[in-house]
Coordinates of C-alpha atoms in Angstrom, one line a residue:
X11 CA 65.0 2.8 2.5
X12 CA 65.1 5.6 -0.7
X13 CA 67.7 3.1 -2.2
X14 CA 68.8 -0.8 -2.9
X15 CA 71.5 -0.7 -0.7
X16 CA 71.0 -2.2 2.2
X17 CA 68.2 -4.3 2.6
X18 CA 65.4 -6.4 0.2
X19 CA 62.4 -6.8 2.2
X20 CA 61.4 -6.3 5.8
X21 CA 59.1 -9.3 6.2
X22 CA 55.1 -8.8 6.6
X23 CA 53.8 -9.3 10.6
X24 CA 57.9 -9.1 11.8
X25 CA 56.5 -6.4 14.0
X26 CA 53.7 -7.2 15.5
X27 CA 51.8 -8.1 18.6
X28 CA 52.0 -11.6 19.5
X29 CA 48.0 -12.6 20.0
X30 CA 47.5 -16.4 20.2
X31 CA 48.7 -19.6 21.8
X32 CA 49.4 -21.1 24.5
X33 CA 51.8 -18.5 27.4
X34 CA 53.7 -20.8 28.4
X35 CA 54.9 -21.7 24.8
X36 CA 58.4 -20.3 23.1
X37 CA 56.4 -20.6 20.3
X38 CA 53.8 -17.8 20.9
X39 CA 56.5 -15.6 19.8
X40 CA 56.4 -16.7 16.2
X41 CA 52.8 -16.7 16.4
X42 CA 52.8 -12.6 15.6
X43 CA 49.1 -11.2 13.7
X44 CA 49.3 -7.9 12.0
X45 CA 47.2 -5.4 13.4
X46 CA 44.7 -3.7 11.7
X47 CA 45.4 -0.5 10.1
X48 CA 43.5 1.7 11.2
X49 CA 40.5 1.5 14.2
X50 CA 36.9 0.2 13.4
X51 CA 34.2 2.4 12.0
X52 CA 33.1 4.3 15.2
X53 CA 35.9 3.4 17.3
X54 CA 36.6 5.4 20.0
X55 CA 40.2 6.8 21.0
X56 CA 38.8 8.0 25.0
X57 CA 41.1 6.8 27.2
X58 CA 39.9 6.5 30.6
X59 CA 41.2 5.4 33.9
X60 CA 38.8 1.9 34.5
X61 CA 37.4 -0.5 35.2
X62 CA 39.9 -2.7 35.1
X63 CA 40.8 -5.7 37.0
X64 CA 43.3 -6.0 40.1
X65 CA 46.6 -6.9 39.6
X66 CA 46.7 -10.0 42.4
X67 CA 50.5 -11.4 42.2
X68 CA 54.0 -10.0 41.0
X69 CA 53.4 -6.9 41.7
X70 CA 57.2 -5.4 41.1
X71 CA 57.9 -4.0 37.6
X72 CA 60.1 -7.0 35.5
X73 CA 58.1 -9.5 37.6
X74 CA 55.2 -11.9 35.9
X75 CA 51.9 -10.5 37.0
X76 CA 48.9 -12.2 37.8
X77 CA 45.5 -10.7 36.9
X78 CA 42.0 -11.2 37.9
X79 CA 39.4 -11.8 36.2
X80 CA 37.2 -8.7 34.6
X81 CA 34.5 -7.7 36.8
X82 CA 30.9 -6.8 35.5
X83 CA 31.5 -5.1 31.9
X84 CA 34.6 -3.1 30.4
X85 CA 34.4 0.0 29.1
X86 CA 34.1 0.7 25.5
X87 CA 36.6 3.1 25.8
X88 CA 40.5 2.3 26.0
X89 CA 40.7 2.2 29.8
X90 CA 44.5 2.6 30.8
X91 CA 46.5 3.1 34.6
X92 CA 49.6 3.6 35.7
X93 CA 50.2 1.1 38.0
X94 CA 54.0 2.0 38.6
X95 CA 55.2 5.2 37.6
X96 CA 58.8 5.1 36.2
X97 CA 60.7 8.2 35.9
X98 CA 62.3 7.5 32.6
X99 CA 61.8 9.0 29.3
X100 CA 58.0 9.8 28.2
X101 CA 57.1 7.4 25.1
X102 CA 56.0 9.2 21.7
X103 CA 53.8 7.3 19.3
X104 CA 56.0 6.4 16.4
X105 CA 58.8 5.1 19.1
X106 CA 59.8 1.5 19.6
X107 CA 59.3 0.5 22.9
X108 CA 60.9 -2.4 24.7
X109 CA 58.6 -3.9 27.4
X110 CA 58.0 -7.4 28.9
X111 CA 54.2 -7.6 28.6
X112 CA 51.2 -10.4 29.6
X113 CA 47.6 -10.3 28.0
X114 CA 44.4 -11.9 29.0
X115 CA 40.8 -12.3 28.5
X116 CA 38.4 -9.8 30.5
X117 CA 35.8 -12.3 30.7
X118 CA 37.7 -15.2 31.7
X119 CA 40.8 -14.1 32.9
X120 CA 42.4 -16.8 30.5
X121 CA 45.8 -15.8 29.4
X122 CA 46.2 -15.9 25.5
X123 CA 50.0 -14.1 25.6
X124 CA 53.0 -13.5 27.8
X125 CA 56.7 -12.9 27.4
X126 CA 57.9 -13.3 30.9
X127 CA 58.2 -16.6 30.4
X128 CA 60.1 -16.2 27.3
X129 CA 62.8 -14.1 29.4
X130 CA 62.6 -12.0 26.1
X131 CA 60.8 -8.7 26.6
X132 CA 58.8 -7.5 23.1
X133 CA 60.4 -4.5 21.1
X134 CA 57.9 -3.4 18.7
X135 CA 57.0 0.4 17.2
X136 CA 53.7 2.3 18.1
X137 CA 52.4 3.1 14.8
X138 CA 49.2 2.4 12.9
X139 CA 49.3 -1.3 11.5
X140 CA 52.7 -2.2 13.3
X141 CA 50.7 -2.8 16.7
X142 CA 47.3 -2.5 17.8
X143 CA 45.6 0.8 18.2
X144 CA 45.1 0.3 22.5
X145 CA 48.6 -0.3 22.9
X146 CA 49.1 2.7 20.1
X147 CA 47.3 5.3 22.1
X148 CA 47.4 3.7 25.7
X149 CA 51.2 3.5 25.7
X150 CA 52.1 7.0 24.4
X151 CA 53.0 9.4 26.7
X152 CA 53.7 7.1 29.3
X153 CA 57.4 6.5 30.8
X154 CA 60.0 4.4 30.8
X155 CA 60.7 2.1 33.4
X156 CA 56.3 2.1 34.2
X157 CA 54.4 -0.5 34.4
X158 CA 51.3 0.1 33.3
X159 CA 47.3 -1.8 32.6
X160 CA 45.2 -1.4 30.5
X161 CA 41.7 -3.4 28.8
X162 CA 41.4 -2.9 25.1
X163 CA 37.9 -3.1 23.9
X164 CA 37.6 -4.7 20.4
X165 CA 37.5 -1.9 17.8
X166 CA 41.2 -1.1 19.4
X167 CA 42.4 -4.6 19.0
X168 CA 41.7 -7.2 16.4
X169 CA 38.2 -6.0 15.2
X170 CA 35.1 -8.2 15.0
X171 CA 37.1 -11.0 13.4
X172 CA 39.2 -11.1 15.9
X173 CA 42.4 -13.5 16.2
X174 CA 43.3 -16.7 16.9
X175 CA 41.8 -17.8 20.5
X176 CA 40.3 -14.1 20.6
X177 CA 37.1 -13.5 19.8
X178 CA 35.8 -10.4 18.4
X179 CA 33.8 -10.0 21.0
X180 CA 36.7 -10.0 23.7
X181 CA 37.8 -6.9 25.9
X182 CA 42.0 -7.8 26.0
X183 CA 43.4 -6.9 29.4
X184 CA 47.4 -6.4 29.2
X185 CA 50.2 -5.5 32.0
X186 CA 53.0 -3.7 30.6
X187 CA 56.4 -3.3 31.7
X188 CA 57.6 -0.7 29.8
X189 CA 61.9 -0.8 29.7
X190 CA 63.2 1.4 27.0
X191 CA 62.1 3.9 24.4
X192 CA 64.1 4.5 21.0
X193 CA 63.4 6.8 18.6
X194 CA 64.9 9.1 15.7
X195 CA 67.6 11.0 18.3
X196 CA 68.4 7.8 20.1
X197 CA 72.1 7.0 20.5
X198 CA 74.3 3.9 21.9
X199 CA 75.7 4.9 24.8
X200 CA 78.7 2.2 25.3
X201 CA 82.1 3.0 26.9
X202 CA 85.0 4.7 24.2
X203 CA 87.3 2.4 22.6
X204 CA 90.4 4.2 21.3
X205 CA 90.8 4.7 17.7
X206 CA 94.2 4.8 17.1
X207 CA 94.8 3.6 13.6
X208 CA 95.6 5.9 11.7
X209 CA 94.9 4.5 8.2
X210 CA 91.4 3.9 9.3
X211 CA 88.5 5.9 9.2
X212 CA 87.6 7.8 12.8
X213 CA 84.0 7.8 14.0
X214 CA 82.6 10.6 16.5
X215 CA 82.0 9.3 20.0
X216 CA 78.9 11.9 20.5
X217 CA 75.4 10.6 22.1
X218 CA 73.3 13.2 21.6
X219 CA 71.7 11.3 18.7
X220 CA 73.3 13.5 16.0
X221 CA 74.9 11.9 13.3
X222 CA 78.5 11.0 14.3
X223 CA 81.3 12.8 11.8
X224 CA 82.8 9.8 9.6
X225 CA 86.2 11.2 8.8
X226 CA 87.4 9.2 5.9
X227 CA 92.1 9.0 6.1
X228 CA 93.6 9.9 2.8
X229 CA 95.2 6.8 2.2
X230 CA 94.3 3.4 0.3
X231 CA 91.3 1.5 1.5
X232 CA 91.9 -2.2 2.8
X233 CA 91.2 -4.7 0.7
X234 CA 89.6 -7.1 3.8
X235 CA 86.3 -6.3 5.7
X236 CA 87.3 -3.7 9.0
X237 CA 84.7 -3.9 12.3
X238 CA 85.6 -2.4 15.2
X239 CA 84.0 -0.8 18.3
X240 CA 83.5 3.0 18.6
X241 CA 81.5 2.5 21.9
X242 CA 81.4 -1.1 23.2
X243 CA 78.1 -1.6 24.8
X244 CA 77.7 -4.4 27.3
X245 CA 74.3 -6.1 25.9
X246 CA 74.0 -9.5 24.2
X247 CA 76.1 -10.6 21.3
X248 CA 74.5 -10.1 18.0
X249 CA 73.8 -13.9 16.4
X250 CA 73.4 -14.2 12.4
X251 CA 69.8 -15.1 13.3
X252 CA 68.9 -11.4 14.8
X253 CA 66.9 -8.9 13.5
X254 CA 68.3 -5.3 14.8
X255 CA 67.0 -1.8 15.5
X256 CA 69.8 0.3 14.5
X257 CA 71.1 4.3 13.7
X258 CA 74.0 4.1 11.0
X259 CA 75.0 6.7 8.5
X260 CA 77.4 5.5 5.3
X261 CA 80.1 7.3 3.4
X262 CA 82.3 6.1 0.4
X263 CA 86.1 5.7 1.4
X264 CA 86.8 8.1 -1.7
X265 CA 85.5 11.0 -0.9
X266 CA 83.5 10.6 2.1
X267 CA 80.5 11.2 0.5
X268 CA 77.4 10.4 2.3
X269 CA 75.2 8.2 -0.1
X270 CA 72.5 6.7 3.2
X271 CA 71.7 7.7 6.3
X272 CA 69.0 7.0 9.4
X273 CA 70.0 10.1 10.9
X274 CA 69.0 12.0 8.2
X275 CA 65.3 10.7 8.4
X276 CA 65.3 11.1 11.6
X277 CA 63.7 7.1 11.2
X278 CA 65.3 4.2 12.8
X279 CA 66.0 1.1 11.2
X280 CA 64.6 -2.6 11.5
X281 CA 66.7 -5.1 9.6
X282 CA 66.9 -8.6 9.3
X283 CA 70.6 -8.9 9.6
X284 CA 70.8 -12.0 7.1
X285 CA 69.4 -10.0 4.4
X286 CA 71.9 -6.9 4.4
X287 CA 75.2 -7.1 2.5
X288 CA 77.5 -9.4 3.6
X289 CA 79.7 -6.6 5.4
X290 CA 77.0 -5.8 8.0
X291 CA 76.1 -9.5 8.2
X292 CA 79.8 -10.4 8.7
X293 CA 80.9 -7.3 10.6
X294 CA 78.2 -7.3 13.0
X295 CA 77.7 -10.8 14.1
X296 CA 79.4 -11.3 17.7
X297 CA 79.0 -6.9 18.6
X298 CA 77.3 -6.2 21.4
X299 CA 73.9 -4.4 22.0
X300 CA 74.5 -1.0 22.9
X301 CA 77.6 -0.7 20.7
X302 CA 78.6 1.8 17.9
X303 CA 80.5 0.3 15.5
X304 CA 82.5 1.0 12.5
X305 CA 82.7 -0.7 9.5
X306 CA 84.9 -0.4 6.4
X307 CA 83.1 -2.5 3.6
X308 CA 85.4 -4.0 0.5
X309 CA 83.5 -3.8 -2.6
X310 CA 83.3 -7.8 -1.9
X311 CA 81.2 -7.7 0.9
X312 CA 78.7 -4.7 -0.5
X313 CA 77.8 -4.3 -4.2
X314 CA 80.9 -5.3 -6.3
X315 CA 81.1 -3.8 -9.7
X316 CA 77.8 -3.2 -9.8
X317 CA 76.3 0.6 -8.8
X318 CA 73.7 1.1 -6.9
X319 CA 72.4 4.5 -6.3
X320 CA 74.8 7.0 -5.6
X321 CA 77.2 4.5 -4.8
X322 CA 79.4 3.9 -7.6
X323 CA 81.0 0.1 -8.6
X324 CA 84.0 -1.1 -7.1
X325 CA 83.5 1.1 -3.9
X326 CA 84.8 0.9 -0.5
X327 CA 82.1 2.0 1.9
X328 CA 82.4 3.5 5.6
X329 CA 79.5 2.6 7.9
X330 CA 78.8 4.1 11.3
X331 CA 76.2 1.7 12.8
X332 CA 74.6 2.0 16.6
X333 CA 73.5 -1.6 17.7
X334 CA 70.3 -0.4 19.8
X335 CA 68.7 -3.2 20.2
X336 CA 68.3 -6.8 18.9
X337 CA 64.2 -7.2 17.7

């Protein structure tokens, strides 16, 4: 963020790859290890197509796979397959990606990660030190709605130290079921919901992942906290608790100045909901995924009398925010 406004801190780790404990555990999810930031000395970024074990059980994309064990010795390379080919939209390094996924040991076949059994797929972005560089590399270019394999050797994982249960030693062997891609240009894509107030601000219903028009009524601003659907998506209900992967843009009521903007950076943004103003927390608990919403902030639920940036004290502010997905 270039300013205070919206959010303090984006905790350390939030978005990385789970690499420890038991698969079966809800825990495992908490148990997230940054990765390092950039490959080992000597690394190398070849990708080829093997070996790499056989995929023995669930077999459908969604569906928990079981893996063999590694036969003979991996490659030192990053060895990667398509073992579905979806027909979805091609994954760029720097996107988030949304997949269910399962890791395991080359050498033993032990399973150190999985989030099948959570029933809550991984959304996580593939840049340097947010995930590891095999998943980095190996996932990029690769479409939606795939699943695809691939054994990491350990200058593309954790390094020599390794992590947790891995050793740094260990060749990592992963199944990925890659769902969704979002990036810079992505867009909700929920059903219209008229907008027939006329003393409130009217949002643009386009998808194209342009920023939607904000255009601000020359009235008074209300003095209580507005949310309402632009598009109403049909994903889960956003809890206090969630962190969200969003698109918004923000204007002031007078005006209609644009002081922020994710559009603009063409940069998507991770929050933890409980640390933004108490508008977005407020207005965005109990939306749906998928939704575009808009919000008219009181100066009681964003900064008060106090300015912040271009926004001036005492302001009302106009927020255009698309729920993409919940983190």
């Amino acid at each position: 963020m270039r300013r205070r406004s919206l959010i303090l801190a984006v905790p350390a780790g939030l978005l990385t790859l789970s690499a420890c404990g038991d698969d079966s555990s809800n825990q495992d999810k908490d148990k997230v290890a940054e990765s390092p930031s950039a490959p080992e000395p000597g690394a190398s970024a070849k990708i080829v197509d093997g070996p790499l074990p056989a995929i023995t059980g669930g077999a459908k994309f969604g569906e928990k796979p079981t893996v063999a064990k590694g036969s003979g010795k991996p490659s030192t390379d990053l060895a990667v397959r398509t073992v579905i080919a979806g027909s979805g939209t091609p994954v760029a390094e720097g996107d988030y990606v949304r997949a269910h996924y399962l890791g395991q040991i080359w050498d033993t076949a032990k399973v150190f990660d999985n989030s099948y059994d959570r029933k809550q797929p991984l959304i996580i972005q593939l840049q340097q030190g947010s995930v590891i560089d095999g998943w980095r590399l190996g996932l990029a270019g690769r479409k939606t709605r795939s699943r695809v394999e691939m054994a990491v050797p350990p200058a593309l994982g954790y390094g020599s130290e390794g992590r947790g249960d891995i050793k740094g030693t260990d060749t990592m062997v992963f199944v990925i079921d890659i769902e969704e891609t979002f990036n810079g240009t992505s867009s909700a894509k929920g059903k219209e919901v008229p907008q027939d107030d006329a003393a409130l601000p009217e949002v643009g219903t386009n998808t194209d992942g342009k920023a939607p028009a904000i255009t601000v009524p020359k009235t008074a601003a209300p003095k209580k906290l507005v949310a309402k659907y632009v598009l109403e998506g049909d994903g889960p209900e956003v809890q206090p608790t969630d962190q969200l992967l969003l698109q918004y843009k923000g204007v002031l009521w007078n005006g209609g100045k644009e002081f922020d903007s994710s559009y603009s950076r063409r940069q998507l943004a991770a929050f933890p909901l409980q640390q933004l103003i108490k508008g977005w927390q407020e207005g965005l608990a109990g939306k749906k995924v998928g939704s575009r919403v808009m919000l008219v902030v009181p100066p009681d639920k964003g900064y008060g009398n106090q300015a912040s940036g271009e926004i001036p004290a005492n302001s009302t502010l106009v927020f255009t925010l698309d729920i993409l997905a919940k983190m």
